[in-house]
PDB file of C-alpha atoms and ligand atoms in Angstrom:
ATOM      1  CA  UNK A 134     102.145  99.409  95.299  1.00 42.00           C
ATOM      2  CA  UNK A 135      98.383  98.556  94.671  1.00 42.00           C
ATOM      3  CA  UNK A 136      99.242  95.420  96.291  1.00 41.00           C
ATOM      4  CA  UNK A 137     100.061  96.881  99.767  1.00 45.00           C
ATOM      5  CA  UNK A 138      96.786  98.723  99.579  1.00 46.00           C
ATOM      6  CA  UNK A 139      94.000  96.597  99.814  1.00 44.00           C
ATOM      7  CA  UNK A 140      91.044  96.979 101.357  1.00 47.00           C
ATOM      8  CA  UNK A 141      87.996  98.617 101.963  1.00 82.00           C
ATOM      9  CA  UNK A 142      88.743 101.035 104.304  1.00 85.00           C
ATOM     10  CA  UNK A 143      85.864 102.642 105.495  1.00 93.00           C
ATOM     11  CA  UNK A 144      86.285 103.769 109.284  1.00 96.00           C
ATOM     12  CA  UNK A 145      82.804 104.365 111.476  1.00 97.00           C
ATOM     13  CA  UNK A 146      82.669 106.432 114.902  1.00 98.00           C
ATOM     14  CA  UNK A 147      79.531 105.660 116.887  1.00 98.00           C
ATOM     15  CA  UNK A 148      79.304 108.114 119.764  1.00 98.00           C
ATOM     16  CA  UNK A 149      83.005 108.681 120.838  1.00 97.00           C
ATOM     17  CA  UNK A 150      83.866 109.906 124.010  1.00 97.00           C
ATOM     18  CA  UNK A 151      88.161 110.473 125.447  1.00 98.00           C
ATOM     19  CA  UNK A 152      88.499 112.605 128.209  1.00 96.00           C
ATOM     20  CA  UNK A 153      91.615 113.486 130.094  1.00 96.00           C
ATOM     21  CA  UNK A 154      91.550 112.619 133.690  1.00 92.00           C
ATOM     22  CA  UNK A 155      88.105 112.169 133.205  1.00 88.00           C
ATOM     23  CA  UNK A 156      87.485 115.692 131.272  1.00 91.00           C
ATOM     24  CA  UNK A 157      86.283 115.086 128.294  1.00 93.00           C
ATOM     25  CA  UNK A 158      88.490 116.403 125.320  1.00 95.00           C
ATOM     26  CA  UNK A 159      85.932 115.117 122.560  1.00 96.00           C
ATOM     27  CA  UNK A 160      82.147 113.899 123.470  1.00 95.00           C
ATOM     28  CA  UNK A 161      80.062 112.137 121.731  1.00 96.00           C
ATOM     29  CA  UNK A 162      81.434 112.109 118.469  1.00 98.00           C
ATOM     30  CA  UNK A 163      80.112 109.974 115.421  1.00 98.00           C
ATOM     31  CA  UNK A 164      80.420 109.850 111.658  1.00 97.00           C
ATOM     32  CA  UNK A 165      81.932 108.312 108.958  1.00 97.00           C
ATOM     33  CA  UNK A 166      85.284 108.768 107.288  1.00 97.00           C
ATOM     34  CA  UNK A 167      84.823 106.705 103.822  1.00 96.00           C
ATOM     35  CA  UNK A 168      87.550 105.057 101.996  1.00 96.00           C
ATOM     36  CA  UNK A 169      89.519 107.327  99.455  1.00 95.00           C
ATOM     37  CA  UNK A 170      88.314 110.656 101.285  1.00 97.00           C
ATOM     38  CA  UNK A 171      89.941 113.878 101.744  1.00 98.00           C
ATOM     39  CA  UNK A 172      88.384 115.631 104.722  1.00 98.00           C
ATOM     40  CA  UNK A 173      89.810 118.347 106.919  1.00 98.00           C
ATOM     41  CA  UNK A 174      89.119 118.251 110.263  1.00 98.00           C
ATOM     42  CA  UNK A 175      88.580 122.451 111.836  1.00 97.00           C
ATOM     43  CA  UNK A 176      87.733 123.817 114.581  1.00 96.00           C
ATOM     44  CA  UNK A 177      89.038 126.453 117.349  1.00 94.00           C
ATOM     45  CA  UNK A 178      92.191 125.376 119.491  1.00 92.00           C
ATOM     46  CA  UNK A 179      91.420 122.906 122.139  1.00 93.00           C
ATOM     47  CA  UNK A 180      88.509 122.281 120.291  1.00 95.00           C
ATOM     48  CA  UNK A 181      89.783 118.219 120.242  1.00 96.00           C
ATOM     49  CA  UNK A 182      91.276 117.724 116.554  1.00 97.00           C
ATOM     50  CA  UNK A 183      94.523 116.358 117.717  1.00 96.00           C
ATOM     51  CA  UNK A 184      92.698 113.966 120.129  1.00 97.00           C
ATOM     52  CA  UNK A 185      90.290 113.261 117.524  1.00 98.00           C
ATOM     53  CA  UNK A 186      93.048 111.731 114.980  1.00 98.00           C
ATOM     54  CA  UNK A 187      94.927 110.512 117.799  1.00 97.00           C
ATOM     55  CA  UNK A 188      92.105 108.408 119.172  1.00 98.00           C
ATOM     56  CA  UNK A 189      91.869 107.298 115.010  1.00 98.00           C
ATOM     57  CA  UNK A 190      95.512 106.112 115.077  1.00 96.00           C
ATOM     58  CA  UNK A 191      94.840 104.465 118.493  1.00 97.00           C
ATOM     59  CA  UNK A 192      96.531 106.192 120.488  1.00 96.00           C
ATOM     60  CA  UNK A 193      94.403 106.967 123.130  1.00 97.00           C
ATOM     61  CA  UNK A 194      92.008 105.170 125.417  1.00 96.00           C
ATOM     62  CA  UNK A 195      88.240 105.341 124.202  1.00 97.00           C
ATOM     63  CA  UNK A 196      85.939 105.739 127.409  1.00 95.00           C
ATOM     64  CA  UNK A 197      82.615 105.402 125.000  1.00 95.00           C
ATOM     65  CA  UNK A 198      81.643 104.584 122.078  1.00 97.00           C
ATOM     66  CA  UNK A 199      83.176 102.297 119.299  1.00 97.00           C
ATOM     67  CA  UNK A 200      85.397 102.960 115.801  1.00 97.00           C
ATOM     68  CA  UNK A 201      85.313 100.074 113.498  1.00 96.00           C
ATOM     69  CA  UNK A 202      87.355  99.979 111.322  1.00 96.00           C
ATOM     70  CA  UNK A 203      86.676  97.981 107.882  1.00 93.00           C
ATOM     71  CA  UNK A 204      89.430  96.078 106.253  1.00 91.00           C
ATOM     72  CA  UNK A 205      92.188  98.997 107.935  1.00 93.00           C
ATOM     73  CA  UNK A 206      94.486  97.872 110.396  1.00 93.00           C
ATOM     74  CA  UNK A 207      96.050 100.173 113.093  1.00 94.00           C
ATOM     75  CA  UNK A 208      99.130  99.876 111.125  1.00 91.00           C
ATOM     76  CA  UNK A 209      97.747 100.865 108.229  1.00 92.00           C
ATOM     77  CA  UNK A 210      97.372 104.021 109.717  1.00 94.00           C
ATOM     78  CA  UNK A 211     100.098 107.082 109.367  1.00 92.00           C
ATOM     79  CA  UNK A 212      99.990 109.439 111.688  1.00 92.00           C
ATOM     80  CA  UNK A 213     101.489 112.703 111.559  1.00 90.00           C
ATOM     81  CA  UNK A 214     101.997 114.691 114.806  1.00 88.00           C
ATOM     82  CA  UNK A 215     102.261 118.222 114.827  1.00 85.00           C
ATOM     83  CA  UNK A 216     106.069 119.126 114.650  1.00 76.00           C
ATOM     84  CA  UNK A 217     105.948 121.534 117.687  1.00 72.00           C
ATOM     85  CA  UNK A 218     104.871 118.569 119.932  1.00 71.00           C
ATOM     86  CA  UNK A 219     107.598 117.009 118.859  1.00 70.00           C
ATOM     87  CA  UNK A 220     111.267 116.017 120.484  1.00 67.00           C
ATOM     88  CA  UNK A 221     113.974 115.750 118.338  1.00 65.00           C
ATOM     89  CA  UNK A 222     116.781 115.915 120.253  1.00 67.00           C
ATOM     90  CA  UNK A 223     118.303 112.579 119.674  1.00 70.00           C
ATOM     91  CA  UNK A 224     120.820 112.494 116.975  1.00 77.00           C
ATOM     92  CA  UNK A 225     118.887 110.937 113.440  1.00 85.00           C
ATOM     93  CA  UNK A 226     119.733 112.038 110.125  1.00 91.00           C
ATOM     94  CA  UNK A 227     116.768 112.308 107.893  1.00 92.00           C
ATOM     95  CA  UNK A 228     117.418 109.583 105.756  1.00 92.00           C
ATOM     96  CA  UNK A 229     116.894 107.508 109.265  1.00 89.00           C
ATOM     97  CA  UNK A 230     114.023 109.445 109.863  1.00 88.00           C
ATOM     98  CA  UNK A 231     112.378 109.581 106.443  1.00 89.00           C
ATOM     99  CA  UNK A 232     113.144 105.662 106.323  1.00 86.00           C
ATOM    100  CA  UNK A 233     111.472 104.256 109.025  1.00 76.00           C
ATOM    101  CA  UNK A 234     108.631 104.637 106.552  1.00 64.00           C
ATOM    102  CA  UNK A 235     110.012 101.860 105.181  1.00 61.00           C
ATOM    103  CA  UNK A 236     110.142  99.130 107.758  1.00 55.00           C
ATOM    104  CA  UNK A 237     106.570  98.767 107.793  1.00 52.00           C
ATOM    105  CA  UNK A 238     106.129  98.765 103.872  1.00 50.00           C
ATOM    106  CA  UNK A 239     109.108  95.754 103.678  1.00 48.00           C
ATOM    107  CA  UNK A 240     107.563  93.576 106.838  1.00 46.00           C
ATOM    108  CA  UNK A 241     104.057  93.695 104.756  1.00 47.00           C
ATOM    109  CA  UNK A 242     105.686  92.655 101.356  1.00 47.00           C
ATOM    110  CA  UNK A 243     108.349  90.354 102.482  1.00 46.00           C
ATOM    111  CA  UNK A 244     111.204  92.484 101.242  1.00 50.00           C
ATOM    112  CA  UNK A 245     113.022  95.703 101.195  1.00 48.00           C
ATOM    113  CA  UNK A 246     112.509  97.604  98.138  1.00 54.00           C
ATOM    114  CA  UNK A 247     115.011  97.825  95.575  1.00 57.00           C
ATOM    115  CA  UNK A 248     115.203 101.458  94.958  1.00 66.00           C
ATOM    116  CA  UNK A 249     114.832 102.526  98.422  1.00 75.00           C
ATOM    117  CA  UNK A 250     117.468 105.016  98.043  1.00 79.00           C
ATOM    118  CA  UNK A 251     115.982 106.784  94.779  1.00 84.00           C
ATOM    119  CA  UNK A 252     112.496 106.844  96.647  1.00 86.00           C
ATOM    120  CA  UNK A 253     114.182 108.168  99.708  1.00 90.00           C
ATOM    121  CA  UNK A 254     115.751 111.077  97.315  1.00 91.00           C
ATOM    122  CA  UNK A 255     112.590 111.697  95.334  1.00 91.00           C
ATOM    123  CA  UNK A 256     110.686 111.761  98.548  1.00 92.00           C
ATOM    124  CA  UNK A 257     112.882 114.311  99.229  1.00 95.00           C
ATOM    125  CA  UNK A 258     112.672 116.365  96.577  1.00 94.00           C
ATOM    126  CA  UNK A 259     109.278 116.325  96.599  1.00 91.00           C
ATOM    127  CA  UNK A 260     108.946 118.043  99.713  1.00 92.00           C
ATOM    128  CA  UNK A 261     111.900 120.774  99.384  1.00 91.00           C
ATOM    129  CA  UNK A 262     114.488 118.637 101.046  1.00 94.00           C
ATOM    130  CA  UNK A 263     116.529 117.577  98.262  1.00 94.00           C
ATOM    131  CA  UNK A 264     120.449 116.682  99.290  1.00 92.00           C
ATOM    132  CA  UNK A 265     119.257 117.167 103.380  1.00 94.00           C
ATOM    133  CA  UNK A 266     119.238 113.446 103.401  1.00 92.00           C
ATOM    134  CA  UNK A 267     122.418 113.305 106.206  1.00 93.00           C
ATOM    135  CA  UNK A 268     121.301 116.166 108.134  1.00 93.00           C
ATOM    136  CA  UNK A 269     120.801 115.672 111.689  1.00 92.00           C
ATOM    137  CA  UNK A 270     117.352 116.153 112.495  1.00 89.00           C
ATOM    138  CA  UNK A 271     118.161 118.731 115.762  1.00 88.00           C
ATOM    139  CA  UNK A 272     119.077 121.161 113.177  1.00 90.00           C
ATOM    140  CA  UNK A 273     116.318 121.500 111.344  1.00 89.00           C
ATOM    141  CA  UNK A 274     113.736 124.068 111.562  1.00 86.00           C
ATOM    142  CA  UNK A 275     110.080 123.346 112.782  1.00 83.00           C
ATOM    143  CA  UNK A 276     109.297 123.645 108.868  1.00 85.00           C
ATOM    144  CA  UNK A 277     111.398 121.565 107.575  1.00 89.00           C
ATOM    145  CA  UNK A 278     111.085 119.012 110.161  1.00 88.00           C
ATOM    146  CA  UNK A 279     107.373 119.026 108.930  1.00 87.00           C
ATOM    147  CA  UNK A 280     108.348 118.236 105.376  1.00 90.00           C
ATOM    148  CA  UNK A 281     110.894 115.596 106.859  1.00 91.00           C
ATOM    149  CA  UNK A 282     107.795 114.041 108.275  1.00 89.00           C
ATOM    150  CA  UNK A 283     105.887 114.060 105.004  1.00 89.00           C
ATOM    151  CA  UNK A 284     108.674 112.724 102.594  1.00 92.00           C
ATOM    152  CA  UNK A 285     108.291 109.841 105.453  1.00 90.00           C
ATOM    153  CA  UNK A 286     104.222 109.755 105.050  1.00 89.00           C
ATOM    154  CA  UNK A 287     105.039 109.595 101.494  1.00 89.00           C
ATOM    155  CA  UNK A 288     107.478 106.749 101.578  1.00 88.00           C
ATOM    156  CA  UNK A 289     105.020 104.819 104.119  1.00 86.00           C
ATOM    157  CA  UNK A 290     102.421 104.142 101.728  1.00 81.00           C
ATOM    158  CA  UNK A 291      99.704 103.790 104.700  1.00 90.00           C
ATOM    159  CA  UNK A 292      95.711 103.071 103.295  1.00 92.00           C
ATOM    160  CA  UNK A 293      95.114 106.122 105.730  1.00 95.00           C
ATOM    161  CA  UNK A 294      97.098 109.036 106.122  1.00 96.00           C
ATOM    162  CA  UNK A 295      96.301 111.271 109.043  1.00 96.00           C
ATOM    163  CA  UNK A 296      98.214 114.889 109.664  1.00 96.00           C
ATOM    164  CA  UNK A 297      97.397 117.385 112.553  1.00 95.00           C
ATOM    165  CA  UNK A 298      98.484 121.015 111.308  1.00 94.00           C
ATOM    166  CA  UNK A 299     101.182 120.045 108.805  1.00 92.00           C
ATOM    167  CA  UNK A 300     101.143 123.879 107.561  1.00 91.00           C
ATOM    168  CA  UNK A 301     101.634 125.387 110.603  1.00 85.00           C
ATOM    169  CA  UNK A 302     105.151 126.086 110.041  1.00 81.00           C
ATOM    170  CA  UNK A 303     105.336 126.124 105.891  1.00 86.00           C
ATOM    171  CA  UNK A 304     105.602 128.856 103.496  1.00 87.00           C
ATOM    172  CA  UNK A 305     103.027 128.946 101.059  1.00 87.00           C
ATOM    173  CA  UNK A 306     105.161 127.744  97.630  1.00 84.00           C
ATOM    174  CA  UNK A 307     105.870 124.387  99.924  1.00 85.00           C
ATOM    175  CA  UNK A 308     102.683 124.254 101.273  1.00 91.00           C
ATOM    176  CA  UNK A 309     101.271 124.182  97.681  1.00 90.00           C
ATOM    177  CA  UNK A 310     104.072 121.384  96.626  1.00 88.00           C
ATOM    178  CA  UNK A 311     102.582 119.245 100.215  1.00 91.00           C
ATOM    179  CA  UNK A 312      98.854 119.701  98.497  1.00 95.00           C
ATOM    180  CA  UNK A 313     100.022 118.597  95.613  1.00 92.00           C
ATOM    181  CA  UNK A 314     101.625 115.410  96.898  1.00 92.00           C
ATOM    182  CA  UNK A 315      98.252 115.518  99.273  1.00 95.00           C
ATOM    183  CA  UNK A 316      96.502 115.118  96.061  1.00 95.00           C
ATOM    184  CA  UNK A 317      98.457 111.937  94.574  1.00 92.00           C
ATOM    185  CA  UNK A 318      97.878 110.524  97.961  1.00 93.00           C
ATOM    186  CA  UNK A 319      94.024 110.481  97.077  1.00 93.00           C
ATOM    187  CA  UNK A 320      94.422 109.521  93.536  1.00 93.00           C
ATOM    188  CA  UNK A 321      96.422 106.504  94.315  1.00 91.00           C
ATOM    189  CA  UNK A 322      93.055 105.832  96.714  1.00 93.00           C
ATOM    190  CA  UNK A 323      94.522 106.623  99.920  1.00 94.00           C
ATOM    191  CA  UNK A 324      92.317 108.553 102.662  1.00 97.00           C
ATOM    192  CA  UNK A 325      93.744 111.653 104.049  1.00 97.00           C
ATOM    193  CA  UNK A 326      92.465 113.562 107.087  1.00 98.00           C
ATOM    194  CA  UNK A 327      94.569 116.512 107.712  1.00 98.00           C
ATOM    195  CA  UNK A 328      93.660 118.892 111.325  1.00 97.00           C
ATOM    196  CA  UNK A 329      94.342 122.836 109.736  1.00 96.00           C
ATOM    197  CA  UNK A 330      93.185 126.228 110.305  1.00 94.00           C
ATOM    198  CA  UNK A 331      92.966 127.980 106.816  1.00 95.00           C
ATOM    199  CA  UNK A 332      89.307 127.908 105.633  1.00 96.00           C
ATOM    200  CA  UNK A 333      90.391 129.067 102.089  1.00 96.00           C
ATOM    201  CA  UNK A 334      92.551 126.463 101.422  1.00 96.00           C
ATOM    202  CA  UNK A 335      90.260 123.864 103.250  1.00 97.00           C
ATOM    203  CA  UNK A 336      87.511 125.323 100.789  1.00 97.00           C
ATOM    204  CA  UNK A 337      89.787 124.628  97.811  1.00 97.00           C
ATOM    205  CA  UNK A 338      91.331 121.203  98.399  1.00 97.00           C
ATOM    206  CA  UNK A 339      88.969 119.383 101.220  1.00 98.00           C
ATOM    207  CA  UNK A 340      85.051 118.207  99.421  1.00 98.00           C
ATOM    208  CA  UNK A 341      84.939 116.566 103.144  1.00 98.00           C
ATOM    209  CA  UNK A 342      84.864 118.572 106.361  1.00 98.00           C
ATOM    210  CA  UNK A 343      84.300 117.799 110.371  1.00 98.00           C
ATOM    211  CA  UNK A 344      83.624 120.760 111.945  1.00 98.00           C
ATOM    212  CA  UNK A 345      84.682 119.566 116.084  1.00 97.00           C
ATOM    213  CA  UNK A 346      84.560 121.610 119.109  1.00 96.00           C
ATOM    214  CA  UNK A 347      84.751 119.215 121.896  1.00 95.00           C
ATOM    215  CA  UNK A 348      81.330 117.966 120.133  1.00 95.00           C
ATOM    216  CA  UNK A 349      80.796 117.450 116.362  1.00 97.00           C
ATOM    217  CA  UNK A 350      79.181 120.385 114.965  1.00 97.00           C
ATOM    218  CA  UNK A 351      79.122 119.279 111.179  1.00 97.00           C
ATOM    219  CA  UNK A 352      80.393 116.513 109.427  1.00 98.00           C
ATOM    220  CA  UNK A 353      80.292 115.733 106.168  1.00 98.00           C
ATOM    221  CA  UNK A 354      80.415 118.240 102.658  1.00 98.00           C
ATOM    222  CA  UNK A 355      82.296 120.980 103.145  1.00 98.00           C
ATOM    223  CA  UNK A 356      80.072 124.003 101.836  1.00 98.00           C
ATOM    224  CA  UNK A 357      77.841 122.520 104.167  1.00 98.00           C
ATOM    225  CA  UNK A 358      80.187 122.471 106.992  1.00 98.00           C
ATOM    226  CA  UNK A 359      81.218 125.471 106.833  1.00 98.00           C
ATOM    227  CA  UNK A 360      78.570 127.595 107.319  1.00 97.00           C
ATOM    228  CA  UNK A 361      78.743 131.116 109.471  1.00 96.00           C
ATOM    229  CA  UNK A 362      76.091 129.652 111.879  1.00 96.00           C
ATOM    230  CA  UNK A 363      78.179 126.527 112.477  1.00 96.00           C
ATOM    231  CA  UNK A 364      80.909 128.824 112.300  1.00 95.00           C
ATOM    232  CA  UNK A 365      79.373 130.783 115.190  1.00 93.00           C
ATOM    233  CA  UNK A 366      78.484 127.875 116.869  1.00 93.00           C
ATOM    234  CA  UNK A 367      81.845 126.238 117.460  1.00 92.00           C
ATOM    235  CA  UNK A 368      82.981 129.801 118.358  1.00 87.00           C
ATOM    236  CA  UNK A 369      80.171 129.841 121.283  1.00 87.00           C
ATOM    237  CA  UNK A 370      80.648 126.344 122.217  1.00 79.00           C
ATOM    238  CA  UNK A 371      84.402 127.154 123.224  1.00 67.00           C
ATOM    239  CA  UNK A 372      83.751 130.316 125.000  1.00 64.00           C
ATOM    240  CA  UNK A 373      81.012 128.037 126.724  1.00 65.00           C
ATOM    241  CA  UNK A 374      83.899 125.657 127.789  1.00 62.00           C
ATOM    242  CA  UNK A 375      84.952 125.479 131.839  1.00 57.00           C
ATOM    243  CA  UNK A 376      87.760 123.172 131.973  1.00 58.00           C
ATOM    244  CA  UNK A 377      87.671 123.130 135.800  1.00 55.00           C
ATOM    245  CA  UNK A 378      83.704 121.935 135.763  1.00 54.00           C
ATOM    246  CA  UNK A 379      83.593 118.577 137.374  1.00 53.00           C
ATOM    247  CA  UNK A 380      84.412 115.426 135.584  1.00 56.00           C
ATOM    248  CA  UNK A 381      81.722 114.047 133.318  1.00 53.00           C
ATOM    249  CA  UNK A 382      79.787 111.340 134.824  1.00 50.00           C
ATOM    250  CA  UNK A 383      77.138 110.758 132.204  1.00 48.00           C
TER     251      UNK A 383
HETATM  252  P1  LIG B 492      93.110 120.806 119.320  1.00 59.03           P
HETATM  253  O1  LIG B 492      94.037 119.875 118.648  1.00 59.03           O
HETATM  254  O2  LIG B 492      91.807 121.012 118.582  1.00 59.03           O
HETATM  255  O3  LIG B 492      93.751 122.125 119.661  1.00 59.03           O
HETATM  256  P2  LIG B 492      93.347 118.971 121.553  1.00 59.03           P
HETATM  257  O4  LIG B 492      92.810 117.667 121.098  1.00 59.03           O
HETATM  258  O5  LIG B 492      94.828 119.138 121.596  1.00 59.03           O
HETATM  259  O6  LIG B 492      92.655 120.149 120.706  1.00 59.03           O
HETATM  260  O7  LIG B 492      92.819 119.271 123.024  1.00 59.03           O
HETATM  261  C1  LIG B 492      91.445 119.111 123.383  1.00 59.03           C
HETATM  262  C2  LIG B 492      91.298 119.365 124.869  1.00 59.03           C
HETATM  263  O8  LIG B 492      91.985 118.359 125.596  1.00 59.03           O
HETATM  264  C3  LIG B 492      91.866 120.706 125.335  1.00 59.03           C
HETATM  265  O9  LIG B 492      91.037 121.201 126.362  1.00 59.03           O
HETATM  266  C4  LIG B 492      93.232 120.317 125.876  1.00 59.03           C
HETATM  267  O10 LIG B 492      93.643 121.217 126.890  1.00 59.03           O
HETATM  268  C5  LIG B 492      92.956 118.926 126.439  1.00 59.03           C
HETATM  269  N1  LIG B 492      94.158 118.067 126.384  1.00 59.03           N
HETATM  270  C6  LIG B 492      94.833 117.720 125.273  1.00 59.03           C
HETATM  271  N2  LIG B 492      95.866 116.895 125.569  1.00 59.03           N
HETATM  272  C7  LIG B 492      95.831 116.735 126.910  1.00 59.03           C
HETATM  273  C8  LIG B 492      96.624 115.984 127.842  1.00 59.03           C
HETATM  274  N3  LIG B 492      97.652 115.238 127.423  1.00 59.03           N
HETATM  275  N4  LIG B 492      96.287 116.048 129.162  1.00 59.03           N
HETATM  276  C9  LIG B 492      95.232 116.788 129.573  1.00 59.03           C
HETATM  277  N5  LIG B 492      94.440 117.499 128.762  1.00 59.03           N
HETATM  278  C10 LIG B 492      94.735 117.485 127.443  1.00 59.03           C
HETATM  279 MG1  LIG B 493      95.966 120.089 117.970  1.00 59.03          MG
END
């Protein structure tokens, strides 16, 4: 595997700005995101994280400002949307979906794997979905459409792994198996930034947080993030929010 994860990795925002028809969803944003990292990205709904991780992936149009990006290409990249915004109508099993992880993985290293199938089933297992493999995916739950997604992160073995709320929809025995394959992810030098709500668990897993509403309020350690004035602040600075003010011309 090491061999598919070269690089540095380091990614840089200088002074971000993507707006929706010209509103700006998240404003001047910088900081740093270093190579290997675990940081959790918080702040109130609306607040930007999904357009934050989106605009990471490159997904979305950047009016200002720059990312670089050292030795980490776009496809290097997983992202993982959150399963509610998702359509799954269309009729995949999970094996198709949980596989596509794959395509990348055997363009970079010139061949399939071998054991594709035993990595698709411990994949599986891993996150609760043992033996689902030839389920359609329109009859899954929300939750276990969110594991589906991981076993797939898991089986992509991206430099950078980005997921926006993968808890929302989890019980809290398979949320505690997803930290724990969260954790391998970092040990095997990967850099995680996962969008989620529950300051006790960011607290316990996450030494990095950005605190974002609209603006960056604190980035960086997380005891220092996470502070009841910055708290406070992001709390004020939504409140604060008119999103029929005029577009932003500055
Ligand atoms: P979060 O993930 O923190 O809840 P989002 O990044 O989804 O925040 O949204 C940030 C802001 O951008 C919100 O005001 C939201 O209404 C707006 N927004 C998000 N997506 C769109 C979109 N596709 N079109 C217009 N506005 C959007
Ligand atoms: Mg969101």
């Amino acid at each position: 595997m090491a061999r598919c994860l070269l690089g540095d990795g380091m990614i840089t925002l200088q002074n971000i700005t993507v707006s929706y028809q010209r509103h700006p969803a998240i404003h001047h944003v910088s900081g740093e995101i270093s190579a290997g990292s675990l940081t959790a990205l918080v702040g109130p709904n609306g607040g930007g994280k999904s357009t934050l991780l989106k605009t990471l992936k490159g997904l979305l149009k950047i009016e200002e400002g720059r990312i670089d990006y050292h030795g980490v290409a776009l496809s290097d990249i997983s992202f993982m949307p959150q399963a509610h915004q998702l359509e799954f109508q269309f009729p995949v099993s999970v094996e198709e979906l949980v596989l596509l992880g794959n395509w990348r993985r055997a363009r970079l290293c010139g061949h399939m794997h071998k054991d594709a199938s035993h990595q698709l089933e411990h994949a599986l297992e891993a996150v609760g979905l043992g033996g689902f493999g030839s389920r359609r995916i329109n009859t899954l739950s929300v939750g276990q459409l969110q594991r589906a997604l991981f076993a797939r992160a898991i089986i992509e073995e991206s430099k950078m792994i980005l997921l926006d709320e993968p808890f929302s929809a989890i019980d809290s025995n398979t949320t505690d198996a997803l930290w724990k394959i969260i954790h391998q992810w970092q040990k095997q030098g990967r850099t995680v930034v996962i969008a989620m709500h529950d300051l006790a668990r960011v607290k316990e897993h996450c030494p990095n947080t950005v605190l974002i509403a609209r603006e960056v309020i604190g980035w960086g350690e997380t005891s220092k993030v996470l502070t009841a004035k910055n708290l406070a602040h992001a709390k004020t600075m939504v409140e604060a929010w008119d999103d029929h003010a005029p577009a932003c011309v500055a």
